[in-house]
Structure formats: C-alpha cells, structure tokens
Amino acid sequence: MSVTDRLDDKSLFRTDSFIDGQWVSGEGGVEVLNPANNAVIATVGDVGEAGARKAVAAATRAFESWKKVSPFERARLLMNWYKLIHENAKDLATLITLEMGKVNKEAQGEVIYGASFIEWSAEEGKRVHGETLSTPFPGSRGWTIRQPIGVVGCITPWNFPNAMITRKCAPALAAGCTMVIKPAPETPLSALALAELARRAGIPDGVFNVVCGDAPAIGGVLTSSSDVRMVGFTGSTAVGKLLMKQAASTVKRVALELGGNAPFIVMDDADIEKAADGVIASKFRVSGQTCVSANRIIAQPAIADKLVAALEARISKLKAGDGFASDTDVGPLIHMTAVSRVDKLVSQAREQGARIVTGGKSLADELGGSFYAPTLIDGADPSLDVSCSEIFGPVCSVYRAESEADIIKLANDTPYGLAAYIYTNDVGRVHRLSEGIEYGMIGINAPMVGAASTPFGGVKESGIGREGGKWGVEEFTELKYVLLGGVEG
Ligand code: ADP
C-alpha cells in the first residue's frame, strides 16, 4: 500500500521542501524507508546549501513583519494550526508510523502531545513581558523588555518526528521568531505535513520553512549564517557538540537537547509491581528509542530478584511487530544499523558474563523488518557499553546497590544528565535522592515526565536550555534593559 492510499487527506503527503511559502524540489533524493519492512515509501529531494540559504533569507525577511504581529494575532494563527493538527491527527500519526515505525497508538499520542505545545505557547506568548527596575541614578527610570531573538535554525531527530518540531517551533513562533527547520532524513514526511498545515493555518510565508537534504551542508548554513540568531537541536551528543562549535563563530544562542542514560532507581520500600510497570512504560515506549528511556535499573539488593522476576514476566510477553497491527507492543528500530548496534551491546554483555534474562536477539529475519527482541539483562558490569552508552533500543539492565551514597554514585556515573526515575514511598529518600542525582528531570513513582507546561531538558552533556512551560518561550527571547535619564521629580 502506498503512503497516499493510507491517508484520508492525500495532500498531506509532501516530498518537497517548504521555503517562503512555496514547495521547492531538490536534487537527487533521499529515500525514506518503512522500518517495519525496509521498503522505500518516498523519495525526498535534497535542497542542500542553496536551499538553506534561500530559507534563511526568507525567514530573515519574514521576521521583520512577524515580530510586529501582536502576540494575540500570533496566538490566533497558532491555534488555527493546533486545530488543523487535531483534525488531521490520524493522518499525521499514520505518517509517523510509516516513516519511523512507532506503534500507531503511541504515534497518535505524539501528535496530541506535540500539539499541546502549540496551545500552551499560543497562550504563553501573550505573557512575554518585562519589569520595571530600581536604579541608582537620580532622576532615572529603568525597565526590561523581552523581544524575539530572530531567525531560529532547528535541527530535529527522527524519534519524535512531529513533536520535536512543535516543541521548538510553537514557543519560537509565539515569541515572534521565524524558523528554518531541518528534519531528520529518516522522517521528513511528518515535518512537511506540519508545514502544509501551517500554510493552511495562515502562518505567513517565510515564517515556517522546512529544508530537507544533506545534514552537514544545511547544518553548516544554519550554524554559520549571521542572520540566524539561535540554533535549537535535538539529537545525539556528538552532533550537538559539533553544532555548538560551529555556532561559536557567530556567538549564536544554542539550545541543545541531547542524549541520556536514565537511571531507574527502585528502593526496597517501593511498590515493586508499580515499579515494574513504570520500567515498561519508560523503557519500551518507541522501542526504547527516546532520550528519556530508562536504561539502567538500579535496585536495592533486598528487592532486586523480585524486581527482575516482575520485569521478566512483563518483558517476555511484549509483542514486537508492525506499528499498525493492533496487538503490537513494540515496533521496529529505526533501521538495520540500529539493530546491529543494539545487538553488539547485548552480545558484549553476554560475553562478559551478564545473564540475558529474556530477549537478546535480532528479530529482523523472523519479522522482516528492523526488529529487536525486548530484552532484560541482569548482572552486567557497570563499566560495559550497555551501561555506559545510550542504548536507544528495547534493552534494559538491572544493577544492584545498597546505600544511598552508592546508588547516587552509580546513577551519576555517566556524562549524561537528562531524565531519572526514583521509586520509593519514603519522603526522606525522595528529597535526598532527587537532590543527590544530577539530572534535569526526575520522575518519582512516575515513568513519564514531559508536558507542555513543564521544563524539559538536561544537565552535563545532555544539553543546554529548557523546552516547555514559560521557560520554553523565554529561550526564544532576548532580554533588553532600558534606562531613561532626565526624568523630573
Ligand atoms: P541519530 O544518530 O539518532 O540520527 P543525530 O544526532 O545524528 O542522531 O541526528 C539528529 C539530527 O541531526 C538529524 O536531523 C540529523 O540529520 C542531524 N545531523 C546529523 N549530523 C549533522 C551535521 N553534521 N550537521 C547538521 N545536522 C546534522
């Protein structure tokens, strides 16, 4: 079945870049694969460096008028976009499942989650205001204003091809910025469908541009152009570091949402069944391909075996399959390279004496796509790659630590610091552990933390800046201070 056969609104299937309100075809083409069967579903043109320059020029021109549009009018247009996304949620979710394999119910959840940032930001954009200041200068008055930072370049990943765009663009547009978005080559279709809906919503030409193609070429323009004042990126820590270096040449603001290696701490007073449910929700969503996925389950020894048994019972029942099948729990990985990478991590753990409790093998041949079996490992050494690197697959390992000091040390023994989870009913432990671990977001007895109203982001090598809530909108503004002298009285 072709992509359009699956869509109610066939005009949401776009394969050209969207620049200055026009669909622009590119050179050659990048193939988009359905990871559930590795079939080519679309070919998207590469607009390259020239396309990126054209989009930056359009966004620069559009900024002059968009920044003057009242926040109330910007909110109205954003809410048009929000409503269109809701009306087309089924098709948008279909595109997500097709291009990156996500279980369709989760894809529908992503569309609604992504849209919630538009609604929140539309409202919050009306509340961007300054303060009056006390000054030491006689006869003077001081105040601050917040203004949109300008043109923002956005580079987004494939794991949330819809929501990672709205989570950046909604606050930026609400604040009065204009955007050039480079989606992941694996998932351009979701980005282009969002562009089509932004166009229908009445968002003016040049305000929201999507450029597809060669990542280093487009990224080079977005990070080096002096017309781009900020780069927002979600993706790997390695690419984040590179973009930060490139952005240094023009001292751009960078907002980076990078990798994670989330600890999931289970204390001996916790409800073990609820903790096991929490691991499943946190780890196996998007087949473990989220930066906030629980990677390392750190359990106190008294309850560790019971937790392993509870996890085994759940994980061994998870069904891998096509994201469109109604009984699928875990979809495919993004591509076969990801399957090989995950299998290498698991094989190394096995060779080094860890016990593979369940799973531990590729299902690619069996299921005909980029599948890996949901896997539980027990007794892996914390120095192994499966413990130290971001797994980005349906694999988790259980570690044991007794004292709070050892638990905190193990949890912090990583360059990452994005999300962490703690299961305990002891209020003292809640405070000591959440203060002791170095993470930007902590879920206590809660396996998912992200929402439009809350600050999403990490510390250490997990990133810079926050998305969501009032902080998400502030990121896209400059704080300006004004002093007025010669005031009588
Ligand atoms: P992953 O390995 O999960 O794909 P990446 O960090 O490589 O994560 O990709 C995230 C985003 O960064 C994608 O849109 C990708 O195309 C983009 N990207 C990768 N390399 C570069 C680069 N050198 N310059 C700009 N963007 C890049």
Short mmCIF file of C-alpha atoms and ligand atoms in Angstrom, two decimals:
data_model
loop_
_atom_site.label_atom_id
_atom_site.label_comp_id
_atom_site.label_asym_id
_atom_site.label_seq_id
_atom_site.Cartn_x
_atom_site.Cartn_y
_atom_site.Cartn_z
CA MET A 1 0.00 0.00 0.00
CA SER A 2 1.39 3.44 -0.92
CA VAL A 3 1.56 6.32 1.55
CA THR A 4 -1.33 8.15 -0.10
CA ASP A 5 -3.50 5.02 0.00
CA ARG A 6 -3.24 5.22 3.76
CA LEU A 7 -4.09 8.93 4.14
CA ASP A 8 -7.56 10.47 4.28
CA ASP A 9 -6.09 13.80 3.14
CA LYS A 10 -3.65 12.88 0.39
CA SER A 11 -2.26 16.39 0.10
CA LEU A 12 -0.52 15.90 3.45
CA PHE A 13 1.99 13.68 1.64
CA ARG A 14 4.72 16.10 0.56
CA THR A 15 8.20 15.28 -0.69
CA ASP A 16 9.48 18.79 -1.50
CA SER A 17 10.99 21.30 0.89
CA PHE A 18 8.84 24.23 2.01
CA ILE A 19 10.60 27.58 1.59
CA ASP A 20 8.99 31.03 1.72
CA GLY A 21 5.52 29.53 1.31
CA GLN A 22 6.50 27.51 -1.80
CA TRP A 23 7.15 23.81 -2.35
CA VAL A 24 10.69 23.54 -3.67
CA SER A 25 12.04 20.36 -5.24
CA GLY A 26 15.66 19.41 -4.70
CA GLU A 27 18.42 17.46 -6.36
CA GLY A 28 18.52 13.67 -6.43
CA GLY A 29 16.67 12.34 -3.49
CA VAL A 30 16.88 10.75 -0.09
CA GLU A 31 14.89 7.56 0.27
CA VAL A 32 12.55 7.23 3.22
CA LEU A 33 12.13 3.65 4.46
CA ASN A 34 9.40 1.99 6.44
CA PRO A 35 11.44 0.21 9.14
CA ALA A 36 8.71 -2.40 9.65
CA ASN A 37 9.58 -3.93 6.24
CA ASN A 38 12.52 -1.81 4.99
CA ALA A 39 10.52 -0.82 1.87
CA VAL A 40 11.07 2.59 0.25
CA ILE A 41 7.95 4.70 0.86
CA ALA A 42 9.09 8.06 -0.51
CA THR A 43 11.98 9.94 -2.07
CA VAL A 44 12.60 13.45 -0.83
CA GLY A 45 14.71 15.94 -2.79
CA ASP A 46 17.87 17.49 -1.34
CA VAL A 47 17.80 21.31 -1.46
CA GLY A 48 21.26 21.47 0.12
CA GLU A 49 23.21 24.58 1.00
CA ALA A 50 21.46 26.76 -1.62
CA GLY A 51 18.04 25.79 -0.26
CA ALA A 52 19.14 26.50 3.28
CA ARG A 53 20.43 29.96 2.27
CA LYS A 54 17.16 30.69 0.47
CA ALA A 55 15.19 29.65 3.55
CA VAL A 56 17.34 31.77 5.88
CA ALA A 57 16.85 34.78 3.58
CA ALA A 58 13.08 34.20 3.56
CA ALA A 59 12.98 33.82 7.35
CA THR A 60 15.07 36.98 7.76
CA ARG A 61 12.66 38.97 5.60
CA ALA A 62 9.60 37.46 7.29
CA PHE A 63 11.00 38.24 10.76
CA GLU A 64 10.68 41.99 10.09
CA SER A 65 6.91 41.71 9.88
CA TRP A 66 6.23 38.65 12.11
CA LYS A 67 7.92 40.25 15.11
CA LYS A 68 5.48 43.17 14.81
CA VAL A 69 2.36 40.99 14.63
CA SER A 70 0.63 41.22 18.01
CA PRO A 71 1.02 38.20 20.27
CA PHE A 72 -2.76 37.88 20.20
CA GLU A 73 -2.79 37.55 16.42
CA ARG A 74 0.16 35.17 16.52
CA ALA A 75 -1.78 33.11 19.08
CA ARG A 76 -4.81 33.06 16.79
CA LEU A 77 -2.76 31.71 13.88
CA LEU A 78 -1.04 29.16 16.13
CA MET A 79 -4.43 27.98 17.37
CA ASN A 80 -5.55 27.55 13.74
CA TRP A 81 -2.52 25.29 13.30
CA TYR A 82 -3.34 23.47 16.55
CA LYS A 83 -6.91 22.80 15.39
CA LEU A 84 -5.78 21.58 11.97
CA ILE A 85 -3.29 19.22 13.62
CA HIS A 86 -6.07 17.81 15.80
CA GLU A 87 -8.39 17.45 12.79
CA ASN A 88 -5.65 15.61 10.88
CA ALA A 89 -4.23 13.69 13.83
CA LYS A 90 -4.98 10.30 12.31
CA ASP A 91 -3.07 11.07 9.10
CA LEU A 92 -0.17 12.65 10.98
CA ALA A 93 0.09 9.54 13.17
CA THR A 94 -0.02 7.34 10.07
CA LEU A 95 2.97 9.23 8.63
CA ILE A 96 4.89 8.79 11.89
CA THR A 97 4.27 5.03 11.98
CA LEU A 98 5.17 4.70 8.31
CA GLU A 99 8.44 6.58 8.40
CA MET A 100 9.84 5.54 11.77
CA GLY A 101 7.82 2.52 12.84
CA LYS A 102 6.28 3.80 16.07
CA VAL A 103 3.26 1.85 17.33
CA ASN A 104 0.32 3.77 15.90
CA LYS A 105 -1.37 4.38 19.26
CA GLU A 106 1.88 5.95 20.50
CA ALA A 107 2.10 7.96 17.27
CA GLN A 108 -1.38 9.35 17.93
CA GLY A 109 -0.22 10.24 21.43
CA GLU A 110 2.79 12.03 19.97
CA VAL A 111 0.61 14.16 17.69
CA ILE A 112 -1.61 15.25 20.59
CA TYR A 113 1.44 15.82 22.83
CA GLY A 114 3.12 17.84 20.06
CA ALA A 115 0.00 19.95 19.53
CA SER A 116 -0.23 20.69 23.25
CA PHE A 117 2.95 22.78 22.92
CA ILE A 118 1.23 24.91 20.31
CA GLU A 119 -1.77 25.56 22.55
CA TRP A 120 0.43 26.30 25.57
CA SER A 121 2.81 28.56 23.65
CA ALA A 122 -0.01 30.46 21.95
CA GLU A 123 -1.28 31.44 25.40
CA GLU A 124 2.16 31.97 26.93
CA GLY A 125 3.23 34.22 24.04
CA LYS A 126 0.72 36.78 25.36
CA ARG A 127 2.53 36.81 28.70
CA VAL A 128 6.00 37.75 27.45
CA HIS A 129 6.62 40.98 29.31
CA GLY A 130 9.29 42.99 31.08
CA GLU A 131 9.74 44.51 34.51
CA THR A 132 10.40 47.94 35.94
CA LEU A 133 13.69 48.24 37.79
CA SER A 134 15.05 50.30 40.64
CA THR A 135 18.14 52.29 39.58
CA PRO A 136 20.94 54.05 41.49
CA PHE A 137 20.90 57.01 39.08
CA PRO A 138 18.98 60.11 40.27
CA GLY A 139 16.10 61.17 38.03
CA SER A 140 16.09 57.95 36.07
CA ARG A 141 13.79 55.02 35.35
CA GLY A 142 14.78 51.57 34.24
CA TRP A 143 12.88 48.68 32.72
CA THR A 144 13.35 45.49 30.76
CA ILE A 145 11.68 44.28 27.61
CA ARG A 146 11.76 40.83 26.07
CA GLN A 147 11.99 40.66 22.29
CA PRO A 148 12.09 37.71 19.89
CA ILE A 149 15.67 36.60 19.27
CA GLY A 150 15.25 36.46 15.47
CA VAL A 151 15.64 33.69 12.92
CA VAL A 152 15.99 30.28 14.57
CA GLY A 153 17.51 27.23 12.90
CA CYS A 154 16.09 23.96 14.13
CA ILE A 155 17.60 20.53 13.61
CA THR A 156 15.35 17.70 14.71
CA PRO A 157 15.59 13.92 15.16
CA TRP A 158 13.55 11.00 13.85
CA ASN A 159 12.30 9.53 17.15
CA PHE A 160 9.55 12.16 17.62
CA PRO A 161 9.30 13.49 14.06
CA ASN A 162 6.23 15.58 14.86
CA ALA A 163 6.55 16.66 18.50
CA MET A 164 10.23 17.63 18.37
CA ILE A 165 9.27 20.18 15.73
CA THR A 166 6.25 21.62 17.51
CA ARG A 167 8.07 21.68 20.87
CA LYS A 168 10.63 24.07 19.37
CA CYS A 169 8.57 25.93 16.79
CA ALA A 170 5.48 26.70 18.86
CA PRO A 171 7.29 28.76 21.53
CA ALA A 172 9.58 30.33 18.94
CA LEU A 173 6.71 31.41 16.70
CA ALA A 174 4.68 32.59 19.68
CA ALA A 175 7.59 34.75 20.81
CA GLY A 176 7.82 36.31 17.33
CA CYS A 177 10.74 34.34 15.84
CA THR A 178 10.83 32.83 12.37
CA MET A 179 12.12 29.32 11.70
CA VAL A 180 14.17 27.21 9.36
CA ILE A 181 13.73 23.54 10.22
CA LYS A 182 15.93 20.69 9.05
CA PRO A 183 14.18 17.43 9.88
CA ALA A 184 15.97 14.09 10.17
CA PRO A 185 16.46 12.43 6.76
CA GLU A 186 14.65 9.35 8.09
CA THR A 187 11.48 11.34 8.85
CA PRO A 188 10.90 14.29 6.53
CA LEU A 189 7.25 13.41 5.82
CA SER A 190 5.95 14.41 9.26
CA ALA A 191 7.79 17.74 9.05
CA LEU A 192 6.45 18.51 5.59
CA ALA A 193 2.88 17.62 6.61
CA LEU A 194 3.22 20.06 9.51
CA ALA A 195 4.38 22.69 7.01
CA GLU A 196 1.32 22.07 4.84
CA LEU A 197 -0.93 22.54 7.89
CA ALA A 198 0.97 25.68 8.96
CA ARG A 199 0.34 27.06 5.46
CA ARG A 200 -3.37 26.27 5.72
CA ALA A 201 -3.46 27.85 9.19
CA GLY A 202 -2.42 31.18 7.65
CA ILE A 203 1.08 31.37 9.09
CA PRO A 204 2.71 33.87 6.70
CA ASP A 205 5.22 32.90 4.01
CA GLY A 206 8.79 32.70 5.25
CA VAL A 207 7.85 32.32 8.91
CA PHE A 208 7.98 28.50 8.93
CA ASN A 209 10.38 26.87 6.48
CA VAL A 210 11.35 23.20 6.19
CA VAL A 211 14.53 22.30 4.31
CA CYS A 212 15.35 18.67 3.56
CA GLY A 213 18.66 17.27 2.45
CA ASP A 214 22.33 17.00 3.25
CA ALA A 215 22.71 17.46 7.02
CA PRO A 216 26.24 18.90 7.21
CA ALA A 217 25.55 21.30 4.31
CA ILE A 218 22.26 22.60 5.73
CA GLY A 219 23.56 22.49 9.31
CA GLY A 220 26.61 24.44 8.16
CA VAL A 221 24.43 27.28 6.87
CA LEU A 222 22.19 27.32 9.95
CA THR A 223 25.14 27.43 12.36
CA SER A 224 27.34 29.88 10.45
CA SER A 225 24.91 32.44 8.97
CA SER A 226 24.96 35.67 10.94
CA ASP A 227 21.26 36.09 10.07
CA VAL A 228 20.41 33.06 12.21
CA ARG A 229 20.47 34.10 15.87
CA MET A 230 19.81 30.78 17.52
CA VAL A 231 20.10 27.08 16.80
CA GLY A 232 17.82 24.60 18.51
CA PHE A 233 18.85 20.97 18.23
CA THR A 234 17.59 17.63 19.47
CA GLY A 235 19.78 14.65 18.72
CA SER A 236 23.00 12.92 19.66
CA THR A 237 25.55 14.47 21.99
CA ALA A 238 28.25 14.09 19.32
CA VAL A 239 26.34 16.16 16.74
CA GLY A 240 25.26 18.63 19.45
CA LYS A 241 28.90 19.30 20.32
CA LEU A 242 29.75 19.81 16.66
CA LEU A 243 26.87 22.27 16.13
CA MET A 244 27.82 24.14 19.30
CA LYS A 245 31.37 24.51 17.99
CA GLN A 246 30.10 25.71 14.61
CA ALA A 247 27.69 28.16 16.25
CA ALA A 248 30.54 29.67 18.27
CA SER A 249 31.85 31.51 15.21
CA THR A 250 28.87 33.89 15.31
CA VAL A 251 28.19 33.54 19.07
CA LYS A 252 24.70 32.18 18.50
CA ARG A 253 22.48 31.05 21.27
CA VAL A 254 22.22 27.28 21.29
CA ALA A 255 19.51 25.15 22.83
CA LEU A 256 20.58 21.53 22.89
CA GLU A 257 18.51 18.54 23.89
CA LEU A 258 20.97 15.68 23.67
CA GLY A 259 21.41 12.09 24.76
CA GLY A 260 20.53 10.44 28.04
CA ASN A 261 21.33 7.34 30.05
CA ALA A 262 18.47 7.39 32.51
CA PRO A 263 18.78 5.57 35.82
CA PHE A 264 15.59 4.00 37.18
CA ILE A 265 16.13 3.63 40.93
CA VAL A 266 13.96 1.19 42.85
CA MET A 267 14.26 1.38 46.65
CA ASP A 268 13.36 -1.52 48.94
CA ASP A 269 10.20 0.23 50.23
CA ALA A 270 8.79 0.76 46.72
CA ASP A 271 5.74 -0.94 45.26
CA ILE A 272 7.60 -3.46 43.06
CA GLU A 273 4.68 -4.17 40.73
CA LYS A 274 4.20 -0.45 40.08
CA ALA A 275 7.96 -0.02 39.59
CA ALA A 276 7.97 -2.86 37.04
CA ASP A 277 5.03 -1.24 35.21
CA GLY A 278 6.98 2.02 35.27
CA VAL A 279 10.04 0.40 33.68
CA ILE A 280 7.87 -1.00 30.88
CA ALA A 281 6.28 2.40 30.23
CA SER A 282 9.58 4.27 30.35
CA LYS A 283 11.77 1.74 28.53
CA PHE A 284 9.69 0.16 25.81
CA ARG A 285 7.81 3.21 24.51
CA VAL A 286 9.12 3.95 20.97
CA SER A 287 11.06 0.65 21.28
CA GLY A 288 13.40 2.30 23.78
CA GLN A 289 14.40 4.97 21.26
CA THR A 290 13.82 8.02 23.42
CA CYS A 291 16.42 10.12 25.19
CA VAL A 292 14.47 9.73 28.46
CA SER A 293 14.17 5.92 28.27
CA ALA A 294 15.10 4.06 31.46
CA ASN A 295 18.43 2.41 30.63
CA ARG A 296 19.86 1.37 33.98
CA ILE A 297 17.56 -0.15 36.60
CA ILE A 298 19.32 0.36 39.93
CA ALA A 299 17.69 -1.78 42.63
CA GLN A 300 18.45 -2.27 46.30
CA PRO A 301 19.58 -5.90 46.76
CA ALA A 302 16.67 -6.85 49.07
CA ILE A 303 14.13 -6.44 46.27
CA ALA A 304 16.31 -6.87 43.16
CA ASP A 305 15.45 -10.52 42.42
CA LYS A 306 11.75 -9.83 42.90
CA LEU A 307 12.01 -6.88 40.52
CA VAL A 308 13.87 -8.96 37.92
CA ALA A 309 11.09 -11.59 38.10
CA ALA A 310 8.37 -8.94 37.74
CA LEU A 311 10.19 -7.43 34.76
CA GLU A 312 10.79 -10.80 33.11
CA ALA A 313 7.08 -11.62 33.39
CA ARG A 314 6.20 -8.39 31.61
CA ILE A 315 9.02 -8.11 29.05
CA SER A 316 8.76 -11.71 27.83
CA LYS A 317 5.11 -11.05 26.94
CA LEU A 318 5.76 -7.87 24.89
CA LYS A 319 4.93 -8.47 21.26
CA ALA A 320 7.18 -6.95 18.60
CA GLY A 321 5.59 -6.17 15.25
CA ASP A 322 4.34 -3.68 12.69
CA GLY A 323 3.18 -0.47 14.37
CA PHE A 324 -0.16 -0.66 12.57
CA ALA A 325 -1.05 -4.10 13.98
CA SER A 326 -3.45 -3.79 16.91
CA ASP A 327 -1.60 -6.33 19.09
CA THR A 328 1.87 -4.81 18.69
CA ASP A 329 3.53 -3.57 21.88
CA VAL A 330 6.97 -2.76 20.48
CA GLY A 331 7.63 -1.56 16.94
CA PRO A 332 10.82 -1.82 14.90
CA LEU A 333 14.03 0.13 15.43
CA ILE A 334 14.72 2.96 13.01
CA HIS A 335 16.97 0.91 10.70
CA MET A 336 19.13 -2.21 10.47
CA THR A 337 22.22 -0.31 11.64
CA ALA A 338 20.41 0.37 14.91
CA VAL A 339 19.58 -3.35 15.23
CA SER A 340 23.26 -4.27 14.75
CA ARG A 341 24.39 -1.62 17.24
CA VAL A 342 21.97 -2.80 19.93
CA ASP A 343 22.86 -6.44 19.30
CA LYS A 344 26.56 -5.61 19.75
CA LEU A 345 25.87 -4.04 23.16
CA VAL A 346 23.90 -7.08 24.28
CA SER A 347 26.43 -9.57 22.89
CA GLN A 348 29.27 -7.82 24.71
CA ALA A 349 27.31 -8.01 28.00
CA ARG A 350 26.61 -11.72 27.39
CA GLU A 351 30.28 -12.43 26.62
CA GLN A 352 31.32 -10.59 29.79
CA GLY A 353 29.14 -12.86 31.94
CA ALA A 354 25.87 -10.95 32.28
CA ARG A 355 22.67 -13.01 32.25
CA ILE A 356 20.26 -12.35 29.38
CA VAL A 357 17.01 -12.92 31.25
CA THR A 358 14.80 -12.59 28.20
CA GLY A 359 15.23 -11.48 24.57
CA GLY A 360 18.75 -10.71 23.46
CA LYS A 361 18.44 -11.26 19.71
CA SER A 362 17.57 -9.60 16.45
CA LEU A 363 14.09 -10.42 15.11
CA ALA A 364 14.87 -8.93 11.69
CA ASP A 365 14.78 -12.23 9.80
CA GLU A 366 11.78 -13.53 11.73
CA LEU A 367 9.63 -10.40 11.26
CA GLY A 368 11.09 -9.00 8.04
CA GLY A 369 11.98 -5.53 9.32
CA SER A 370 14.37 -3.74 11.70
CA PHE A 371 13.18 -5.57 14.82
CA TYR A 372 14.96 -6.42 18.05
CA ALA A 373 13.53 -8.57 20.83
CA PRO A 374 12.56 -6.76 24.07
CA THR A 375 15.48 -7.63 26.32
CA LEU A 376 16.28 -7.78 30.03
CA ILE A 377 19.85 -8.17 31.27
CA ASP A 378 20.87 -8.94 34.86
CA GLY A 379 24.32 -8.68 36.40
CA ALA A 380 26.03 -6.54 33.75
CA ASP A 381 29.18 -4.79 34.88
CA PRO A 382 28.61 -1.01 35.14
CA SER A 383 31.72 -0.46 33.03
CA LEU A 384 30.27 -2.22 29.94
CA ASP A 385 28.98 -0.29 26.93
CA VAL A 386 25.42 -1.42 27.65
CA SER A 387 25.68 0.50 30.95
CA CYS A 388 27.71 3.50 29.80
CA SER A 389 26.19 4.34 26.43
CA GLU A 390 22.75 5.45 25.41
CA ILE A 391 21.14 2.14 24.34
CA PHE A 392 18.36 3.55 22.12
CA GLY A 393 16.72 0.16 21.82
CA PRO A 394 14.38 -2.16 23.75
CA VAL A 395 17.05 -3.30 26.22
CA CYS A 396 17.45 -2.61 29.92
CA SER A 397 19.78 -3.94 32.60
CA VAL A 398 19.39 -4.38 36.34
CA TYR A 399 22.20 -3.27 38.69
CA ARG A 400 22.38 -3.63 42.47
CA ALA A 401 23.45 -1.01 45.01
CA GLU A 402 22.65 -0.85 48.73
CA SER A 403 23.46 2.51 50.29
CA GLU A 404 22.02 5.81 49.12
CA ALA A 405 25.58 7.05 48.57
CA ASP A 406 26.37 4.11 46.24
CA ILE A 407 23.06 4.50 44.42
CA ILE A 408 23.70 8.20 43.81
CA LYS A 409 27.29 7.47 42.69
CA LEU A 410 26.14 4.81 40.22
CA ALA A 411 23.29 6.99 38.92
CA ASN A 412 25.69 9.90 38.34
CA ASP A 413 28.44 7.77 36.79
CA THR A 414 27.73 8.98 33.26
CA PRO A 415 28.39 12.15 31.27
CA TYR A 416 24.63 12.37 30.69
CA GLY A 417 22.06 14.06 32.94
CA LEU A 418 18.66 14.18 31.25
CA ALA A 419 15.90 12.17 32.97
CA ALA A 420 15.94 9.89 36.01
CA TYR A 421 13.28 7.91 37.84
CA ILE A 422 13.03 7.00 41.51
CA TYR A 423 10.53 4.58 43.00
CA THR A 424 10.12 4.93 46.76
CA ASN A 425 7.41 5.84 49.24
CA ASP A 426 9.83 7.30 51.78
CA VAL A 427 9.67 11.10 51.70
CA GLY A 428 13.19 11.47 53.12
CA ARG A 429 14.56 9.29 50.31
CA VAL A 430 12.60 11.35 47.78
CA HIS A 431 14.42 14.51 48.86
CA ARG A 432 17.89 13.07 49.42
CA LEU A 433 17.95 11.14 46.16
CA SER A 434 16.40 13.81 43.95
CA GLU A 435 18.85 16.38 45.35
CA GLY A 436 21.80 14.00 45.03
CA ILE A 437 21.42 12.86 41.44
CA GLU A 438 22.50 15.15 38.61
CA TYR A 439 19.55 15.14 36.22
CA GLY A 440 17.38 17.84 34.67
CA MET A 441 14.11 15.93 35.14
CA ILE A 442 13.19 13.42 37.81
CA GLY A 443 10.06 11.29 37.98
CA ILE A 444 9.22 10.00 41.45
CA ASN A 445 6.90 6.99 41.14
CA ALA A 446 6.20 8.37 37.66
CA PRO A 447 7.67 6.88 34.47
CA MET A 448 6.95 9.82 32.18
CA VAL A 449 7.59 13.47 32.96
CA GLY A 450 7.22 15.55 29.79
CA ALA A 451 4.33 18.01 29.35
CA ALA A 452 3.74 21.33 27.62
CA SER A 453 3.69 23.15 30.96
CA THR A 454 6.93 21.75 32.40
CA PRO A 455 10.64 22.37 31.69
CA PHE A 456 12.20 19.63 29.55
CA GLY A 457 15.99 19.49 29.36
CA GLY A 458 19.17 18.12 30.81
CA VAL A 459 22.39 18.92 32.63
CA LYS A 460 26.01 17.88 31.92
CA GLU A 461 26.37 16.51 28.37
CA SER A 462 22.61 16.09 27.99
CA GLY A 463 22.19 19.65 26.90
CA ILE A 464 21.57 23.33 27.40
CA GLY A 465 18.25 25.11 27.79
CA ARG A 466 14.71 24.03 28.51
CA GLU A 467 11.72 23.34 26.30
CA GLY A 468 8.16 23.72 27.59
CA GLY A 469 6.40 26.00 30.05
CA LYS A 470 7.29 29.67 30.40
CA TRP A 471 10.97 28.68 30.16
CA GLY A 472 10.45 27.29 26.67
CA VAL A 473 9.12 30.63 25.41
CA GLU A 474 11.79 32.66 27.22
CA GLU A 475 14.53 30.70 25.42
CA PHE A 476 13.48 32.39 22.18
CA THR A 477 13.63 35.94 23.53
CA GLU A 478 16.37 38.46 24.24
CA LEU A 479 16.24 40.40 27.49
CA LYS A 480 16.85 44.09 26.87
CA TYR A 481 17.41 46.69 29.58
CA VAL A 482 16.45 50.32 29.03
CA LEU A 483 17.48 53.28 31.24
CA LEU A 484 15.69 56.58 30.86
CA GLY A 485 17.54 59.55 32.33
CA GLY A 486 16.43 63.15 32.96
CA VAL A 487 13.09 62.25 34.47
CA GLU A 488 11.66 65.11 36.55
CA GLY A 489 10.56 64.55 40.11
P1 ADP B 1 20.83 9.95 15.24
O1 ADP B 1 22.15 9.26 15.24
O2 ADP B 1 19.89 9.42 16.24
O3 ADP B 1 20.21 10.07 13.90
P2 ADP B 1 21.88 12.57 15.05
O4 ADP B 1 22.36 13.47 16.13
O5 ADP B 1 22.88 12.06 14.07
O6 ADP B 1 21.11 11.40 15.77
O7 ADP B 1 20.74 13.28 14.21
C1 ADP B 1 19.85 14.25 14.71
C2 ADP B 1 19.66 15.33 13.67
O8 ADP B 1 20.93 15.95 13.43
C3 ADP B 1 19.17 14.84 12.32
O9 ADP B 1 18.31 15.82 11.76
C4 ADP B 1 20.45 14.75 11.51
O10 ADP B 1 20.24 14.85 10.11
C5 ADP B 1 21.18 15.96 12.03
N1 ADP B 1 22.63 15.95 11.80
C6 ADP B 1 23.48 14.90 11.85
N2 ADP B 1 24.74 15.30 11.56
C7 ADP B 1 24.68 16.64 11.33
C8 ADP B 1 25.64 17.64 10.97
N3 ADP B 1 26.92 17.35 10.80
N4 ADP B 1 25.20 18.91 10.83
C9 ADP B 1 23.91 19.22 10.99
N5 ADP B 1 22.97 18.33 11.32
C10 ADP B 1 23.34 17.06 11.48
#
